[in-house]
Coordinates of C-alpha atoms and ligand atoms in Angstrom, one line a residue:
M1 CA -34.9 86.0 24.2
K2 CA -35.6 82.6 23.7
L3 CA -33.5 80.3 21.1
F4 CA -35.1 78.8 18.1
I5 CA -34.9 74.9 17.8
A6 CA -36.8 72.3 16.1
G7 CA -39.6 74.8 15.0
E8 CA -40.2 76.2 18.5
W9 CA -39.0 79.2 20.6
V10 CA -37.6 77.7 23.6
A11 CA -36.5 79.0 27.1
K12 CA -34.0 77.2 29.4
S13 CA -33.3 77.6 33.1
N14 CA -29.6 78.0 32.3
K15 CA -29.2 81.4 30.8
I16 CA -26.4 83.6 29.4
E17 CA -26.5 87.3 30.3
V18 CA -26.0 89.6 27.3
K19 CA -24.3 92.9 28.6
N20 CA -23.7 96.3 27.0
P21 CA -20.0 96.7 26.9
F22 CA -20.0 100.4 28.0
D23 CA -21.4 100.1 31.5
N24 CA -22.1 96.2 31.9
S25 CA -25.9 96.9 32.1
M26 CA -27.7 93.9 31.1
V27 CA -29.3 94.0 27.6
D28 CA -31.3 90.7 27.7
T29 CA -30.6 86.9 28.4
V30 CA -30.5 84.2 26.2
P31 CA -30.7 80.3 26.9
K32 CA -27.4 78.3 27.1
A33 CA -27.9 75.3 24.9
D34 CA -26.1 72.1 25.6
A35 CA -24.9 69.1 23.7
G36 CA -28.5 67.5 23.7
D37 CA -29.7 70.7 22.0
I38 CA -27.2 70.2 19.4
D39 CA -28.5 66.7 18.8
R40 CA -31.9 67.7 18.5
A41 CA -31.2 70.6 16.2
L42 CA -29.3 68.1 13.8
S43 CA -31.9 65.6 13.6
F44 CA -34.6 68.4 12.9
A45 CA -32.1 70.1 10.2
E46 CA -32.0 66.9 8.3
T47 CA -35.8 66.9 7.8
G48 CA -35.4 70.7 7.3
A49 CA -32.8 70.1 4.4
K50 CA -35.4 68.2 2.7
V51 CA -38.1 70.7 3.1
M52 CA -35.7 73.6 1.8
A53 CA -34.5 71.6 -1.1
R54 CA -38.2 71.1 -2.4
L55 CA -38.8 74.9 -2.0
P56 CA -38.8 76.6 -5.4
G57 CA -36.2 79.2 -6.3
Y58 CA -39.0 81.8 -6.6
E59 CA -40.2 81.0 -3.2
R60 CA -36.8 81.3 -1.6
W61 CA -36.4 84.7 -3.4
R62 CA -39.8 85.8 -2.2
I63 CA -39.0 85.1 1.4
L64 CA -35.7 86.5 1.4
R65 CA -37.0 89.7 -0.5
K66 CA -39.7 90.1 2.2
A67 CA -37.1 89.7 5.2
A68 CA -35.1 92.5 3.4
D69 CA -38.1 94.8 3.4
L70 CA -38.9 93.9 7.0
M71 CA -35.2 94.6 8.0
A72 CA -35.1 98.0 6.1
A73 CA -38.4 99.0 8.0
R74 CA -36.8 98.1 11.4
N75 CA -33.5 99.6 10.6
E76 CA -33.4 101.8 13.8
E77 CA -34.3 99.2 16.2
L78 CA -31.8 96.6 14.6
G79 CA -29.0 99.4 14.6
R80 CA -29.6 100.0 18.2
L81 CA -29.6 96.4 19.2
I82 CA -26.5 95.9 17.5
S83 CA -24.9 98.9 19.2
A84 CA -26.2 98.0 22.5
E85 CA -25.0 94.2 22.5
E86 CA -21.5 94.8 20.6
G87 CA -20.4 98.3 21.7
K88 CA -19.9 100.0 18.5
I89 CA -21.3 103.5 17.9
L90 CA -24.9 104.1 16.8
A91 CA -23.7 105.3 13.3
E92 CA -21.9 102.0 12.8
G93 CA -24.9 100.1 14.3
R94 CA -27.2 101.7 11.6
L95 CA -24.9 101.1 8.9
E96 CA -24.5 97.4 9.7
A97 CA -28.3 97.2 9.8
N98 CA -28.5 98.8 6.5
R99 CA -25.7 96.5 4.9
A100 CA -27.5 93.5 6.4
V101 CA -30.5 94.5 4.2
E102 CA -28.4 94.6 1.0
T103 CA -27.0 91.2 1.9
I104 CA -30.3 89.5 2.3
M105 CA -31.6 91.2 -0.8
G106 CA -28.4 90.3 -2.8
S107 CA -28.9 86.6 -1.5
A108 CA -32.6 86.7 -2.6
E109 CA -31.4 87.6 -6.2
E110 CA -29.0 84.5 -6.2
A111 CA -32.0 82.4 -5.3
K112 CA -33.1 82.9 -8.9
R113 CA -29.8 82.4 -10.4
L114 CA -28.6 79.1 -9.3
H115 CA -27.8 77.2 -12.5
G116 CA -25.5 74.7 -14.0
E117 CA -24.0 74.7 -17.6
T118 CA -23.9 72.4 -20.4
V119 CA -20.6 70.6 -20.8
P120 CA -19.4 70.0 -24.5
L121 CA -18.6 66.3 -23.9
D122 CA -18.3 65.7 -27.9
G123 CA -14.8 67.4 -27.3
D124 CA -13.5 64.1 -25.7
P125 CA -12.5 61.3 -27.8
G126 CA -15.1 59.1 -26.5
G127 CA -17.9 61.5 -26.0
S128 CA -19.4 61.9 -29.5
R129 CA -22.9 60.5 -28.4
K130 CA -23.0 62.1 -25.0
L131 CA -24.9 65.1 -23.7
G132 CA -23.8 66.4 -20.4
F133 CA -24.7 69.2 -18.1
T134 CA -24.1 70.3 -14.4
L135 CA -26.8 70.6 -11.8
R136 CA -26.3 72.8 -8.8
V137 CA -27.8 71.4 -5.6
P138 CA -27.9 72.4 -2.1
C139 CA -25.4 71.0 0.5
G140 CA -28.1 69.9 3.0
V141 CA -27.4 71.0 6.5
V142 CA -25.2 74.1 6.9
A143 CA -23.7 75.0 10.4
A144 CA -23.1 78.9 10.4
I145 CA -20.9 80.1 13.3
S146 CA -20.4 83.7 13.6
P147 CA -18.2 86.2 15.8
F148 CA -19.1 89.0 18.0
N149 CA -17.9 92.0 15.9
F150 CA -20.8 92.2 13.3
P151 CA -23.5 90.5 15.0
L152 CA -26.2 91.0 12.1
N153 CA -24.5 91.5 8.9
L154 CA -22.1 88.6 9.2
V155 CA -25.0 86.2 10.2
C156 CA -26.7 87.5 7.0
H157 CA -23.7 86.7 5.1
K158 CA -24.1 83.0 6.0
V159 CA -27.9 82.6 6.5
G160 CA -28.9 84.5 3.2
P161 CA -26.7 82.5 0.8
A162 CA -27.4 79.1 2.8
L163 CA -31.3 79.7 2.4
A164 CA -31.2 81.2 -1.2
A165 CA -29.4 77.9 -2.2
G166 CA -32.0 75.7 -0.5
N167 CA -30.2 74.7 2.6
S168 CA -31.3 74.4 6.2
V169 CA -29.2 76.3 8.4
I170 CA -28.2 76.0 12.1
V171 CA -26.8 79.4 13.4
K172 CA -24.6 79.5 16.3
P173 CA -24.0 83.3 17.0
A174 CA -21.3 84.7 19.3
T175 CA -22.2 84.5 23.1
D176 CA -21.3 88.1 23.6
T177 CA -23.9 89.2 20.8
P178 CA -26.6 86.6 20.1
L179 CA -29.5 88.9 20.0
S180 CA -29.3 90.3 16.4
A181 CA -29.2 86.8 15.2
L182 CA -32.3 85.7 17.1
R183 CA -34.1 88.9 15.9
L184 CA -33.0 87.9 12.3
T185 CA -34.4 84.6 12.7
E186 CA -37.8 85.9 14.0
I187 CA -37.8 88.2 10.7
L188 CA -37.1 85.3 8.5
L189 CA -39.9 83.4 9.8
E190 CA -42.3 86.4 9.7
A191 CA -41.1 86.7 6.1
G192 CA -42.6 83.1 5.5
L193 CA -39.6 81.0 5.8
P194 CA -40.6 77.5 6.9
P195 CA -39.5 76.8 10.4
E196 CA -37.6 73.8 9.2
G197 CA -35.2 76.2 7.2
I198 CA -33.4 77.8 10.3
Q199 CA -32.6 77.2 13.9
C200 CA -30.5 79.5 16.0
I201 CA -28.8 78.0 19.1
T202 CA -27.2 80.3 21.5
G203 CA -24.6 78.7 23.9
S204 CA -20.9 78.5 24.5
G205 CA -18.9 77.6 21.5
A206 CA -16.2 75.9 23.9
E207 CA -19.1 73.7 25.2
I208 CA -21.2 73.0 22.2
G209 CA -19.0 73.8 19.2
D210 CA -17.3 70.4 18.8
A211 CA -20.5 68.4 18.8
L212 CA -21.9 70.6 16.0
V213 CA -18.8 70.7 13.8
S214 CA -17.9 67.3 14.0
D215 CA -21.2 65.6 13.3
R216 CA -21.7 63.9 10.0
R217 CA -25.2 65.4 9.5
V218 CA -23.5 68.9 9.0
R219 CA -22.6 69.0 5.2
K220 CA -21.2 72.5 5.2
I221 CA -19.6 74.7 7.8
T222 CA -19.3 78.4 7.4
F223 CA -17.1 79.8 10.1
T224 CA -16.2 83.4 10.7
G225 CA -13.9 84.1 13.8
S226 CA -10.4 83.7 15.2
R227 CA -7.8 81.7 13.6
E228 CA -7.3 79.6 16.7
I229 CA -11.0 78.5 16.6
G230 CA -10.9 78.3 13.0
D231 CA -7.9 75.8 13.2
R232 CA -9.7 73.7 15.7
I233 CA -12.9 73.3 13.5
C234 CA -10.8 72.2 10.5
R235 CA -9.1 69.5 12.5
L236 CA -12.6 68.3 13.8
A237 CA -14.6 68.8 10.8
G238 CA -13.8 65.7 8.9
I239 CA -15.1 65.4 5.4
K240 CA -17.3 68.2 4.6
K241 CA -17.2 71.3 3.0
V242 CA -15.7 74.4 4.9
T243 CA -15.5 78.1 4.7
M244 CA -13.0 79.8 7.0
E245 CA -13.2 83.7 7.3
L246 CA -10.5 84.3 9.8
G247 CA -8.4 87.2 11.4
S248 CA -5.5 89.4 10.1
N249 CA -3.2 92.2 10.8
C250 CA -3.8 94.1 7.6
P251 CA -1.0 96.4 6.3
V252 CA -1.2 99.8 4.7
I253 CA 1.6 101.0 2.3
V254 CA 2.2 104.7 2.3
M255 CA 4.5 105.6 -0.8
P256 CA 6.5 108.8 -0.9
D257 CA 4.1 110.3 -3.5
A258 CA 0.9 109.9 -1.4
D259 CA -1.5 112.6 -0.4
L260 CA -0.7 112.5 3.3
D261 CA -4.0 114.4 4.4
K262 CA -6.0 111.6 2.4
V263 CA -3.8 108.8 4.0
A264 CA -4.4 110.3 7.5
T265 CA -8.2 110.4 6.7
A266 CA -8.2 106.9 5.6
V267 CA -6.2 105.6 8.4
A268 CA -8.3 107.4 10.9
A269 CA -11.4 105.9 9.4
T270 CA -10.2 102.3 8.8
G271 CA -8.0 101.8 11.9
Y272 CA -10.6 102.7 14.6
A273 CA -14.1 101.9 13.4
N274 CA -15.8 99.6 15.9
A275 CA -12.9 100.4 18.2
G276 CA -10.5 98.5 15.9
Q277 CA -12.5 95.3 16.2
V278 CA -13.0 94.6 12.5
C279 CA -11.0 91.8 10.7
I280 CA -10.1 94.2 8.0
S281 CA -9.0 97.1 10.3
T282 CA -5.6 99.1 9.3
Q283 CA -3.2 97.6 11.9
R284 CA 0.2 98.0 10.3
V285 CA 1.0 101.4 8.6
L286 CA 4.1 100.8 6.5
T287 CA 5.2 104.2 5.7
S288 CA 8.2 105.6 3.4
G289 CA 11.1 106.9 5.4
K290 CA 10.9 110.0 3.1
I291 CA 7.5 111.3 4.5
Y292 CA 7.7 109.4 7.8
S293 CA 7.5 112.3 10.1
D294 CA 5.2 114.4 8.0
F295 CA 2.8 111.5 7.9
L296 CA 2.7 111.2 11.7
S297 CA 2.2 114.9 11.9
A298 CA -0.9 114.6 9.6
L299 CA -2.3 111.5 11.3
G300 CA -1.8 112.6 15.0
P301 CA -4.7 115.2 15.1
K302 CA -7.1 113.1 13.1
V303 CA -6.7 110.3 15.6
Q304 CA -6.8 112.8 18.6
A305 CA -10.1 114.1 17.4
L306 CA -11.8 110.7 17.8
A307 CA -14.1 111.1 20.9
T308 CA -14.7 108.2 23.1
G309 CA -17.3 107.2 25.1
N310 CA -20.8 105.8 25.4
Q311 CA -21.6 104.2 22.2
L312 CA -25.3 105.1 22.1
R313 CA -24.6 108.8 22.3
E314 CA -24.7 110.4 18.9
E315 CA -21.3 112.3 19.4
T316 CA -19.1 109.4 20.3
K317 CA -16.8 108.2 17.4
V318 CA -15.0 105.3 19.1
G319 CA -17.0 103.2 21.8
P320 CA -15.9 100.4 24.2
M321 CA -14.3 97.2 23.2
V322 CA -16.4 94.1 23.5
R323 CA -14.9 93.2 26.8
E324 CA -12.6 94.9 29.3
A325 CA -10.2 91.9 29.1
D326 CA -9.5 92.8 25.5
A327 CA -8.8 96.5 26.3
L328 CA -6.3 95.3 28.9
R329 CA -4.6 93.2 26.1
V330 CA -4.4 96.1 23.8
E331 CA -2.9 98.2 26.7
E332 CA -0.4 95.4 27.4
W333 CA 0.8 94.9 23.7
V334 CA 1.1 98.7 23.4
Q335 CA 3.2 99.0 26.7
E336 CA 5.4 96.0 25.4
A337 CA 6.2 97.8 22.2
V338 CA 7.0 101.0 24.1
G339 CA 9.3 98.8 26.2
G340 CA 11.2 97.7 23.1
G341 CA 11.5 101.3 21.8
A342 CA 8.3 102.2 20.1
R343 CA 6.7 105.6 20.7
V344 CA 3.1 106.4 21.6
I345 CA 2.3 109.5 19.6
V346 CA -1.6 109.7 20.4
G347 CA -3.6 107.8 23.1
G348 CA -2.1 104.9 25.1
T349 CA -4.7 105.2 27.8
R350 CA -7.6 103.0 29.1
S351 CA -10.6 103.4 31.0
G352 CA -12.5 100.2 31.7
A353 CA -13.4 98.7 28.2
I354 CA -12.4 101.9 26.4
Y355 CA -8.9 102.1 25.1
A356 CA -8.2 105.5 23.6
P357 CA -7.5 105.6 19.8
T358 CA -3.7 105.0 19.7
V359 CA -1.0 105.6 17.2
V360 CA 2.4 103.7 17.9
A361 CA 5.3 104.8 15.9
D362 CA 8.9 103.4 15.4
V363 CA 7.3 99.8 15.6
N364 CA 9.6 96.8 14.9
P365 CA 7.7 94.4 12.6
K366 CA 8.6 91.6 15.2
M367 CA 6.5 93.3 18.1
R368 CA 3.3 91.7 19.0
I369 CA 1.3 94.8 18.0
S370 CA 2.5 94.4 14.5
C371 CA 3.0 90.5 13.9
D372 CA -0.1 89.4 15.8
E373 CA -3.7 90.4 15.1
L374 CA -4.4 93.2 17.7
F375 CA -8.1 93.5 17.1
G376 CA -8.2 96.9 18.9
P377 CA -8.0 100.8 18.5
A378 CA -4.2 101.1 17.7
V379 CA -2.2 101.4 14.6
A380 CA 1.5 100.7 14.4
V381 CA 3.7 102.7 12.2
T382 CA 6.8 101.3 10.8
P383 CA 9.3 103.0 8.2
F384 CA 10.6 101.4 5.0
N385 CA 13.0 102.4 2.3
S386 CA 11.6 101.0 -1.1
I387 CA 8.6 99.4 -2.5
D388 CA 10.3 96.1 -2.5
E389 CA 10.9 96.2 1.2
A390 CA 7.3 97.5 1.9
V391 CA 5.9 94.4 -0.1
E392 CA 8.1 92.2 1.8
L393 CA 7.1 93.6 5.2
A394 CA 3.4 93.4 4.2
N395 CA 3.8 89.7 3.4
D396 CA 5.7 89.1 6.5
S397 CA 2.6 87.5 8.4
V398 CA 0.8 84.4 8.6
Y399 CA -2.3 86.3 7.6
G400 CA -3.5 87.5 4.2
L401 CA -7.0 89.1 4.4
A402 CA -6.7 92.6 3.0
A403 CA -4.2 95.3 2.3
G404 CA -4.0 98.9 1.1
I405 CA -1.5 101.2 -0.8
F406 CA -1.5 105.0 -1.3
T407 CA 0.4 106.1 -4.4
E408 CA -0.1 107.9 -7.7
N409 CA 2.3 105.6 -9.4
L410 CA 0.9 102.8 -11.5
E411 CA 3.9 100.9 -11.5
W412 CA 4.0 100.6 -7.6
A413 CA 0.1 100.1 -7.6
M414 CA 0.5 97.2 -9.8
K415 CA 3.4 95.8 -8.1
F416 CA 1.4 95.8 -4.9
A417 CA -1.8 94.2 -6.3
R418 CA 0.3 91.5 -7.9
R419 CA 2.7 90.6 -5.2
V420 CA 0.9 91.5 -1.8
E421 CA -0.6 88.2 -0.4
A422 CA -4.1 89.2 0.5
G423 CA -7.5 88.4 -0.8
N424 CA -8.6 92.1 -1.0
L425 CA -6.4 94.8 -2.1
H426 CA -7.2 98.6 -2.2
I427 CA -5.5 101.2 -4.0
N428 CA -5.5 104.5 -2.4
W429 CA -7.8 103.6 0.4
G430 CA -7.2 101.4 3.6
P431 CA -8.0 97.7 3.9
Q432 CA -11.3 98.2 5.6
W433 CA -13.5 98.7 2.7
R434 CA -16.2 96.0 1.6
A435 CA -19.1 96.0 -0.6
D436 CA -21.4 93.1 0.5
L437 CA -21.7 91.9 -3.0
M438 CA -18.0 91.4 -4.0
P439 CA -16.0 88.2 -3.4
Y440 CA -14.5 88.7 0.1
G441 CA -11.9 86.4 1.9
G442 CA -8.6 85.8 2.9
V443 CA -5.5 83.8 1.7
K444 CA -2.9 82.1 4.0
E445 CA -4.1 81.6 7.5
S446 CA -6.7 84.3 7.1
G447 CA -9.0 81.4 5.6
F448 CA -10.3 80.1 2.5
G449 CA -13.6 80.2 0.5
K450 CA -15.4 83.4 -0.5
E451 CA -18.4 85.4 1.0
G452 CA -20.6 87.8 -1.0
P453 CA -23.9 86.2 -2.0
R454 CA -23.0 85.3 -5.5
Y455 CA -19.7 83.5 -4.5
A456 CA -21.2 82.2 -1.3
V457 CA -24.0 80.1 -2.9
E458 CA -21.3 78.3 -4.8
E459 CA -19.8 77.3 -1.4
M460 CA -23.2 76.4 -0.2
T461 CA -23.9 74.1 -3.1
E462 CA -22.7 70.8 -4.7
L463 CA -22.2 70.6 -8.5
K464 CA -23.4 67.4 -10.0
M465 CA -22.6 66.2 -13.4
V466 CA -25.3 64.5 -15.6
V467 CA -24.5 62.6 -18.7
F468 CA -27.0 61.3 -21.1
H469 CA -25.6 58.3 -23.2
L470 CA -27.6 58.7 -26.5
S471 CA -27.5 56.0 -29.1
E472 CA -27.6 58.4 -32.1
Ligands
LIG1 P1 -14.0 83.4 18.3 O1 -13.6 83.6 19.6 O2 -13.1 82.6 17.3 O3 -15.5 83.1 18.1 C1 -16.1 82.9 16.8 C2 -17.4 82.0 17.0 O4 -16.8 80.7 17.1 C3 -18.2 82.3 18.3 O5 -19.5 82.1 17.8 C4 -17.7 81.3 19.2 O6 -18.7 81.0 20.2 C5 -17.4 80.1 18.4 N1 -16.7 79.0 18.8 C6 -15.8 79.3 20.1 N2 -15.2 77.9 20.3 C7 -15.9 77.2 19.2 C8 -15.6 75.7 19.2 N3 -14.6 75.1 19.8 N4 -16.3 75.3 17.9 C9 -17.1 76.0 17.4 N5 -17.2 77.3 17.4 C10 -16.7 77.9 18.5 O7 -14.0 85.0 17.4 P2 -14.7 86.2 18.0 O8 -13.5 86.8 19.2 O9 -16.0 86.2 18.2 O10 -14.3 87.3 16.7 C11 -13.1 87.9 16.4 C12 -12.3 87.2 15.3 O11 -13.1 87.0 14.2 C13 -11.1 88.0 14.9 O12 -10.1 87.2 14.7 C14 -11.4 88.5 13.6 O13 -10.5 88.8 12.8 C15 -12.4 87.4 13.1 N6 -13.2 88.0 12.1 C16 -13.0 87.6 10.8 C17 -13.7 88.0 9.8 C18 -13.5 87.8 8.3 O14 -14.4 88.0 7.6 N7 -12.3 87.3 7.9 C19 -14.9 88.8 10.1 C20 -15.1 89.3 11.4 C21 -14.3 88.8 12.5 P3 -18.6 81.8 21.7 O15 -18.9 83.2 21.4 O16 -19.6 81.2 22.4 O17 -17.2 81.5 22.1

């Protein structure tokens, strides 16, 4: 495919090969942009921001609504593309394509709802003859940088609200999975988006990222990716609005009154989807000592049953990781835990980029498989004695994206909701659950700012205050 810059589809002699992670077969190539392309894109985006700011809300709604319809009609094609470039199983590719429709549709609705409010200035001692209200206006140029693991829906979570709010957006998709973002760009243009509204630049983040995020023409950065890159972007961004959706090592707390079959089903579903490469994957299962061995017995067979293989075959439940190097890293961390006294209950084997769904028991919270972000198909099980100890263990992390608890006890559930430091808290399910309309985002080093169209449009706009100084 070509990249989309300054209103045209452009090929370059310098190309990146996009490979299917299962067998390394080539899916397509994309151009490799350089710093000159970033400069060109930024100049064009400044003009684009003016074009977009003039576009009425109704027009922005109509374009996004039409794009959602076009995406819905192409669900199978988009789902297959996602699976081919990313490695997630077909069912997950299709689900992501469906969710992306909802995200764009939800963004369309927000295009009609952007509003300010009147401010009762007469409540101020000097405000008796003043009339005030706020105006919500677009930021201007938005730089949207996305990770590999949800190559369509996470791009939609940035592009949808940015366009709904009347901005011009420059998308920089992950190098491993740029095709879905390019396809989305095509669809938005087909739906009638002015070409000034979007550019999609493919290329290495390490080579072009600094020039994009540090440029003053960018007024808003929305980034989803690793903590390390997020940290770098924050340092380079300077004075501009920034949203950071970063990683985590999400915990689940299993209390002694939990329905263990339900917990095992939930952990098998939320720990291994997309081969564990989900920022809200269940990674740490903190389990009451009273039911510890019963829980391991319930979990083992469910994880064992997850068939691995080619993600494009319907029967596969867990596909390859995005790169073999990542599977090697997971293998190394599991072996390191075993060396420190942990036990592999299920899995623990690797074949190329496929790492078998794995359960590691007796994990010490200081082991890397527990205290760092694993981002792979293994869960670490650790025992605890009381709810207070469980909350302490859950919070013993630099991250705070999502967490879950299984209990029927309201006091325990409320203690969890109040005390656990995470942006999204789930009672009687694992951390990996998201409705695309809800406010979503982390605390601590999992980032700041919220996604979900209703909340993201606030992040993609500025609030201006208008005051009428009346004589009577
Ligand atoms: P990553 O390595 O941080 O890359 C994310 C994006 O940043 C890619 O587009 C990458 O481009 C780009 N990038 C790299 N260096 C850059 C630089 N110096 N300046 C600007 N951009 C740069 O993350 P990933 O491996 O793709 O994704 C996995 C991570 O994302 C995990 O940590 C996961 O938890 C997190 N994540 C968080 C959420 C959330 O909602 N909180 C959701 C999904 C994923 P290249 O691909 O060209 O390197």
